[in-house]
Coordinates of N, CA, C and O in Angstrom, one line a residue:
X1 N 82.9 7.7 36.6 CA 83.7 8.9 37.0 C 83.6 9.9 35.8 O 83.7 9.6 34.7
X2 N 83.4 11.2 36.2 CA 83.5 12.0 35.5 C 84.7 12.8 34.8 O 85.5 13.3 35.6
X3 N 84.7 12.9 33.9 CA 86.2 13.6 33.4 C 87.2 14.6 33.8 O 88.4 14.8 33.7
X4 N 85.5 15.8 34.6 CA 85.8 17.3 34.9 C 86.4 17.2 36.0 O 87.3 17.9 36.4
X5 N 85.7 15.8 37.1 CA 86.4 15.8 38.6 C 87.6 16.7 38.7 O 87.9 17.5 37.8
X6 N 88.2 16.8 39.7 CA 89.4 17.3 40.1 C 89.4 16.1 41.5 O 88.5 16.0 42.3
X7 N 90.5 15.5 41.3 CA 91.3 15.1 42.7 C 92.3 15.2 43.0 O 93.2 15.0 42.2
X8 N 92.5 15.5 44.6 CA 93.7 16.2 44.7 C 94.2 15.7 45.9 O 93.4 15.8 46.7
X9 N 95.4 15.0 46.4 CA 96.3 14.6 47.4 C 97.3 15.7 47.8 O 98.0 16.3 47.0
X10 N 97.1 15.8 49.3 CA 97.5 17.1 49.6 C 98.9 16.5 50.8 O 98.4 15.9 51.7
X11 N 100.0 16.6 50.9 CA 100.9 16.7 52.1 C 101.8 17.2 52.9 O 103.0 17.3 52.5
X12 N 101.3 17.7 54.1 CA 102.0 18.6 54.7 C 102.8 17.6 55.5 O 102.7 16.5 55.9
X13 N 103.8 18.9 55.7 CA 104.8 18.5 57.1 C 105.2 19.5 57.9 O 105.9 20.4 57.7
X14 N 104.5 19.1 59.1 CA 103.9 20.7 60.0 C 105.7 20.7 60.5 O 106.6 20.0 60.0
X15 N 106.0 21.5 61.6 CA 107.2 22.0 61.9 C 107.0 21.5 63.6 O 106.0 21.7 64.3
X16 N 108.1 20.9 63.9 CA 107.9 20.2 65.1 C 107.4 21.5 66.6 O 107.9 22.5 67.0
X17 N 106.1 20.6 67.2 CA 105.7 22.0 67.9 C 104.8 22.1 67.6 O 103.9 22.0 68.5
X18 N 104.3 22.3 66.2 CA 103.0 23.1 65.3 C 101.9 22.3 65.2 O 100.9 22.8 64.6
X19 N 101.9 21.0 65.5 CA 100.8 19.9 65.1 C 99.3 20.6 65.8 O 98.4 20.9 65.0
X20 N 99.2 20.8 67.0 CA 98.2 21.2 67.6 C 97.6 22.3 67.0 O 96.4 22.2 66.7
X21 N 98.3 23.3 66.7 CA 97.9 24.7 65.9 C 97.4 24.5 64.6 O 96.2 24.8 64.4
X22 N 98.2 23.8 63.5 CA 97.7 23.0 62.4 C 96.2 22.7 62.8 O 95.3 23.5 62.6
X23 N 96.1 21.5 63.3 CA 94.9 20.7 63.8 C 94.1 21.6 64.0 O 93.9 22.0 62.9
X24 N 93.6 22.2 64.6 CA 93.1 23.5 65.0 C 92.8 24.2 64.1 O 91.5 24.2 63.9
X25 N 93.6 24.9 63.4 CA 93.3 25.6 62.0 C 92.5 24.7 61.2 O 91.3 25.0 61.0
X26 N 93.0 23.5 60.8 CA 92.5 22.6 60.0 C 91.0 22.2 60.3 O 90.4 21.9 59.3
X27 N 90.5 22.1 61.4 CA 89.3 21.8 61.7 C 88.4 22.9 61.3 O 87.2 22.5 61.2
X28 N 88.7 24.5 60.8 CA 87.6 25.5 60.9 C 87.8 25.1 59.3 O 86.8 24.8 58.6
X29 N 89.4 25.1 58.5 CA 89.3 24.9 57.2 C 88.4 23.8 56.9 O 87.9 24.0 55.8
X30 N 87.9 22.7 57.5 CA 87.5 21.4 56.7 C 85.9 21.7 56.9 O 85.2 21.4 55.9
X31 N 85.4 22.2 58.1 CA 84.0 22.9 58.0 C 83.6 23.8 57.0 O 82.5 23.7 56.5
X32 N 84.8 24.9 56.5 CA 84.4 25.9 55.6 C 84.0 24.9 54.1 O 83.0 24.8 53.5
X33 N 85.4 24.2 53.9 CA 85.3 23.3 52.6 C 84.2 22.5 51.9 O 83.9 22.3 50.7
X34 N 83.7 22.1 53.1 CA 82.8 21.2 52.9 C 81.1 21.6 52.8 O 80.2 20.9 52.3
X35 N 81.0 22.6 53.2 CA 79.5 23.6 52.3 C 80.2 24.1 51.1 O 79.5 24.9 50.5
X36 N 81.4 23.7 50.7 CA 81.3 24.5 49.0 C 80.1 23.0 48.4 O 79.9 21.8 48.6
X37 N 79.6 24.6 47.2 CA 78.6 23.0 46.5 C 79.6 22.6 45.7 O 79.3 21.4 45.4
X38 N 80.7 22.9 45.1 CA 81.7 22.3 44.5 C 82.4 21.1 44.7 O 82.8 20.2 44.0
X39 N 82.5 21.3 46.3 CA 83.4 20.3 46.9 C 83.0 19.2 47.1 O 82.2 19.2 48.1
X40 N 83.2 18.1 46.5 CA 82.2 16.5 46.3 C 83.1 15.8 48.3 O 82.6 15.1 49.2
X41 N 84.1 16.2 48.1 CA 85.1 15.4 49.5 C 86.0 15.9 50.0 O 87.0 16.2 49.2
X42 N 86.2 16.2 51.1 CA 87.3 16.8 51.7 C 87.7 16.4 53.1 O 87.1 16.7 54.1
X43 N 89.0 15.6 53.2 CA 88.8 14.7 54.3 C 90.1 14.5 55.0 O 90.6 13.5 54.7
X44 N 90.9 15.2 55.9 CA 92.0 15.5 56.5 C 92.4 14.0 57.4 O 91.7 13.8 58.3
X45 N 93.5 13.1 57.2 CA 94.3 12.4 58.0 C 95.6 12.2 58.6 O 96.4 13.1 58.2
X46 N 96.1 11.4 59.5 CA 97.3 12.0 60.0 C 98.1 11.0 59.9 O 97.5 9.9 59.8
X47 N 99.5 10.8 59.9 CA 99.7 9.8 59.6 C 99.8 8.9 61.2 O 99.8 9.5 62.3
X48 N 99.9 7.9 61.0 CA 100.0 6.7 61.9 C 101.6 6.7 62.6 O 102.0 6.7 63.8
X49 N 102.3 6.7 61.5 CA 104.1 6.4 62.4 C 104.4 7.7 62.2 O 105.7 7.6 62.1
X50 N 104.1 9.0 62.0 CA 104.6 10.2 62.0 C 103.6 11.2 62.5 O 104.0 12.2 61.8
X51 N 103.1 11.5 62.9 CA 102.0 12.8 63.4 C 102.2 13.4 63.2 O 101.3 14.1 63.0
X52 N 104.1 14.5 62.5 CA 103.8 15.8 62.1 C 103.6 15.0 60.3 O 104.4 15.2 59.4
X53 N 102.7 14.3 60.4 CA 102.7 14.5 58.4 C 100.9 14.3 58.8 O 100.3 13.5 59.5
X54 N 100.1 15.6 57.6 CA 98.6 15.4 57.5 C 98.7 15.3 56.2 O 99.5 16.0 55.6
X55 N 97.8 14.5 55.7 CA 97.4 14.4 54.6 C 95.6 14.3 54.1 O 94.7 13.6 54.6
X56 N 95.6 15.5 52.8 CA 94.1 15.6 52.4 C 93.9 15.0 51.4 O 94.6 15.0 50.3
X57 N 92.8 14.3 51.6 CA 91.8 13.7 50.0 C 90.7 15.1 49.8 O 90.0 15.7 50.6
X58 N 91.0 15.2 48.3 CA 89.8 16.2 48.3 C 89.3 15.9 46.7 O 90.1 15.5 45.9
X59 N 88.1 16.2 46.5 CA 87.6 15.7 45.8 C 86.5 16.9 45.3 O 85.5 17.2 46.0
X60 N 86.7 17.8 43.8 CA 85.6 18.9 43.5 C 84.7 18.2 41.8 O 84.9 17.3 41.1
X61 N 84.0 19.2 41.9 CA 83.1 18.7 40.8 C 83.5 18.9 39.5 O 83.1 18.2 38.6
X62 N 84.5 20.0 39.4 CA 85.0 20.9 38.4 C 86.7 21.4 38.4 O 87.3 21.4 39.5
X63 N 87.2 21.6 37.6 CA 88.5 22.6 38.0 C 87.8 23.7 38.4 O 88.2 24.1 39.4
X64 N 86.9 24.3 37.9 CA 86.5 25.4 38.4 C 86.1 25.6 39.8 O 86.4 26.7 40.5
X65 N 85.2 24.4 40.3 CA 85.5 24.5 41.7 C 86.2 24.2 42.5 O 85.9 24.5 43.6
X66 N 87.4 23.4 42.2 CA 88.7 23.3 43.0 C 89.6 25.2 42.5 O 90.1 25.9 43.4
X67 N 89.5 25.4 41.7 CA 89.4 27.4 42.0 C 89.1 27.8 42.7 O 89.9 28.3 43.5
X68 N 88.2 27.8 43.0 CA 87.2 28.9 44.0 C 87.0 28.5 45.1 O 86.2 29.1 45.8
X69 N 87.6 27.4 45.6 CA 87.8 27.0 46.7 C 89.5 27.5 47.3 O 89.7 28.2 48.3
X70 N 90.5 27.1 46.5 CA 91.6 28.0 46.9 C 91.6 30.0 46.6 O 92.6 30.7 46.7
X71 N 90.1 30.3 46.2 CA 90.0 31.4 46.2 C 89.2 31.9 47.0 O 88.6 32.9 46.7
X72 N 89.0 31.2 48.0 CA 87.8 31.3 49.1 C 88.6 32.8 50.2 O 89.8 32.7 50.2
X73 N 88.3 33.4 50.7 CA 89.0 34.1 51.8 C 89.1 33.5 52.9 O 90.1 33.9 53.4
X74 N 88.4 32.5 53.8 CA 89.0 31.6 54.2 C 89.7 30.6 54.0 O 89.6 29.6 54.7
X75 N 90.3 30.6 53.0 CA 91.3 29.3 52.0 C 92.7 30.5 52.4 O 93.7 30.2 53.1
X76 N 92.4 31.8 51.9 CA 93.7 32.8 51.6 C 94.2 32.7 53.5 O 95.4 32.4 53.7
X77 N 93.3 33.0 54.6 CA 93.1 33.3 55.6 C 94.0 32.5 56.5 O 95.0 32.9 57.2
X78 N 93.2 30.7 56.2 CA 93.8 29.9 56.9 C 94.7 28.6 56.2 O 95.1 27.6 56.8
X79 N 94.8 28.9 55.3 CA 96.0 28.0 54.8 C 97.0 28.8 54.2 O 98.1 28.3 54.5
X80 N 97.0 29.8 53.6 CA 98.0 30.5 53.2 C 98.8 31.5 54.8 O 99.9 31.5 55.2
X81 N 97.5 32.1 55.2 CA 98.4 33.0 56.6 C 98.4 31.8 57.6 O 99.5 31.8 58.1
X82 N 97.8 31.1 58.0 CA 98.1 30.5 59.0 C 99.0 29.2 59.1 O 99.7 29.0 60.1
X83 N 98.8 28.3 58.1 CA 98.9 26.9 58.2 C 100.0 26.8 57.9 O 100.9 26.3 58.7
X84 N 100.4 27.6 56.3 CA 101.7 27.2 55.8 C 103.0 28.0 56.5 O 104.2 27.7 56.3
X85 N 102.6 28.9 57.1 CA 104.0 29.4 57.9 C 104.3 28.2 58.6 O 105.5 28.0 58.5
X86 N 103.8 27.5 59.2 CA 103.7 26.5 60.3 C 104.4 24.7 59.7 O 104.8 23.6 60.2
X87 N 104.2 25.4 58.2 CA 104.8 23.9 57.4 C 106.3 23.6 57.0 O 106.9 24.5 56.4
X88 N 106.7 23.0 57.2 CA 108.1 22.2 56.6 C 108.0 22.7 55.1 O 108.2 23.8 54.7
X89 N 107.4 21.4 54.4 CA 106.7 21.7 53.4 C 105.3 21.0 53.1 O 104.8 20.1 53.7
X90 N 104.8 21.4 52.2 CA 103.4 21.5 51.5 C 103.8 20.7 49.7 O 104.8 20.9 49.0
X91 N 102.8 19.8 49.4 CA 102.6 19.4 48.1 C 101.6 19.0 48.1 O 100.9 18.3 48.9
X92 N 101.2 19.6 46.9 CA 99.9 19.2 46.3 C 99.6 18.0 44.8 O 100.0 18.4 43.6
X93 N 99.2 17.2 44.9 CA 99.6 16.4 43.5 C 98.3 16.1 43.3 O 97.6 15.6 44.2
X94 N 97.6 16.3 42.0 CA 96.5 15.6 41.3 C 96.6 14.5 41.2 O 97.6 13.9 40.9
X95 N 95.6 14.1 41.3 CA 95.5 12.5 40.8 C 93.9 12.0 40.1 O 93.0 12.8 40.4
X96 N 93.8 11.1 39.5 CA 92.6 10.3 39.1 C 92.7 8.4 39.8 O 93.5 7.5 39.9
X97 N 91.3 8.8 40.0 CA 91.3 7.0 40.3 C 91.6 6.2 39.2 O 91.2 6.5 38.1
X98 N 92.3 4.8 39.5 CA 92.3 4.4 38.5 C 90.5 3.3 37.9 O 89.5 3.0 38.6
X99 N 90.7 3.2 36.8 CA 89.4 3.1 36.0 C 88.5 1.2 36.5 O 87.4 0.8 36.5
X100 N 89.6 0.7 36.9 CA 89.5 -0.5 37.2 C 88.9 -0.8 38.5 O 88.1 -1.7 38.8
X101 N 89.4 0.1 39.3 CA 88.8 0.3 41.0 C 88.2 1.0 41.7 O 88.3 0.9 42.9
X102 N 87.4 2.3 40.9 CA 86.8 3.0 40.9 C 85.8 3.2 42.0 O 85.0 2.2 42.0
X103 N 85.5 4.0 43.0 CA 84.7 3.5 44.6 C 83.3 4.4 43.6 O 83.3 5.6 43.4
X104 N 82.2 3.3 43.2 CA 81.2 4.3 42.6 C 80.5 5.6 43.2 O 79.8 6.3 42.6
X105 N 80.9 5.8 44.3 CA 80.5 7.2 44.8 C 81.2 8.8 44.3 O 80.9 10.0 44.6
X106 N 82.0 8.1 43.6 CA 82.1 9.6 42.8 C 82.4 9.4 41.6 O 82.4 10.3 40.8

């Protein structure tokens, strides 16, 4: 693992109603994400006993490219205008894998 990584655990809690619109939105966001050359992973789930909760693994090469990815105009477009009106709430928490269990693909 590299030092510079950035990984990032993302969780929303859409607003009862809003799951489909979310989903929706979220499908054009995870297309756009995923041609960044920055973006090593970006991979949207839902939860199992709750459906309004999604949660993102994402995974960039750099802080710099975890930047320019929330500075994308479609980043501003569809998560800032669209997604998060639609949210309860939003958290974002970094994280690193730990050193011991490392999945060698990144």
């Amino acid at each position: 693992m590299e030092e510079n990584k950035v990984f990032l655990m993302v969780k929303w809690q859409v607003q009862p109603g809003q799951e489909e619109a979310v989903r929706q939105a979220l499908t054009q966001l995870v297309a756009h994400s995923r041609t960044e050359p920055g973006c090593l992973y970006y991979q949207p789930h839902v939860s199992t006993a709750q459906p309004d909760l999604i949660y993102l693994y994402e995974v960039y090469a750099s802080p710099a490219a975890a930047t320019a990815h929330r500075e994308t105009e479609y980043f501003q477009q569809i998560v800032l205008q669209t997604i998060v009106p639609l949210l309860l709430s939003r958290e974002v928490v970094a994280v690193n894998p730990l050193a011991e269990v490392v999945n060698s693909r990144f």
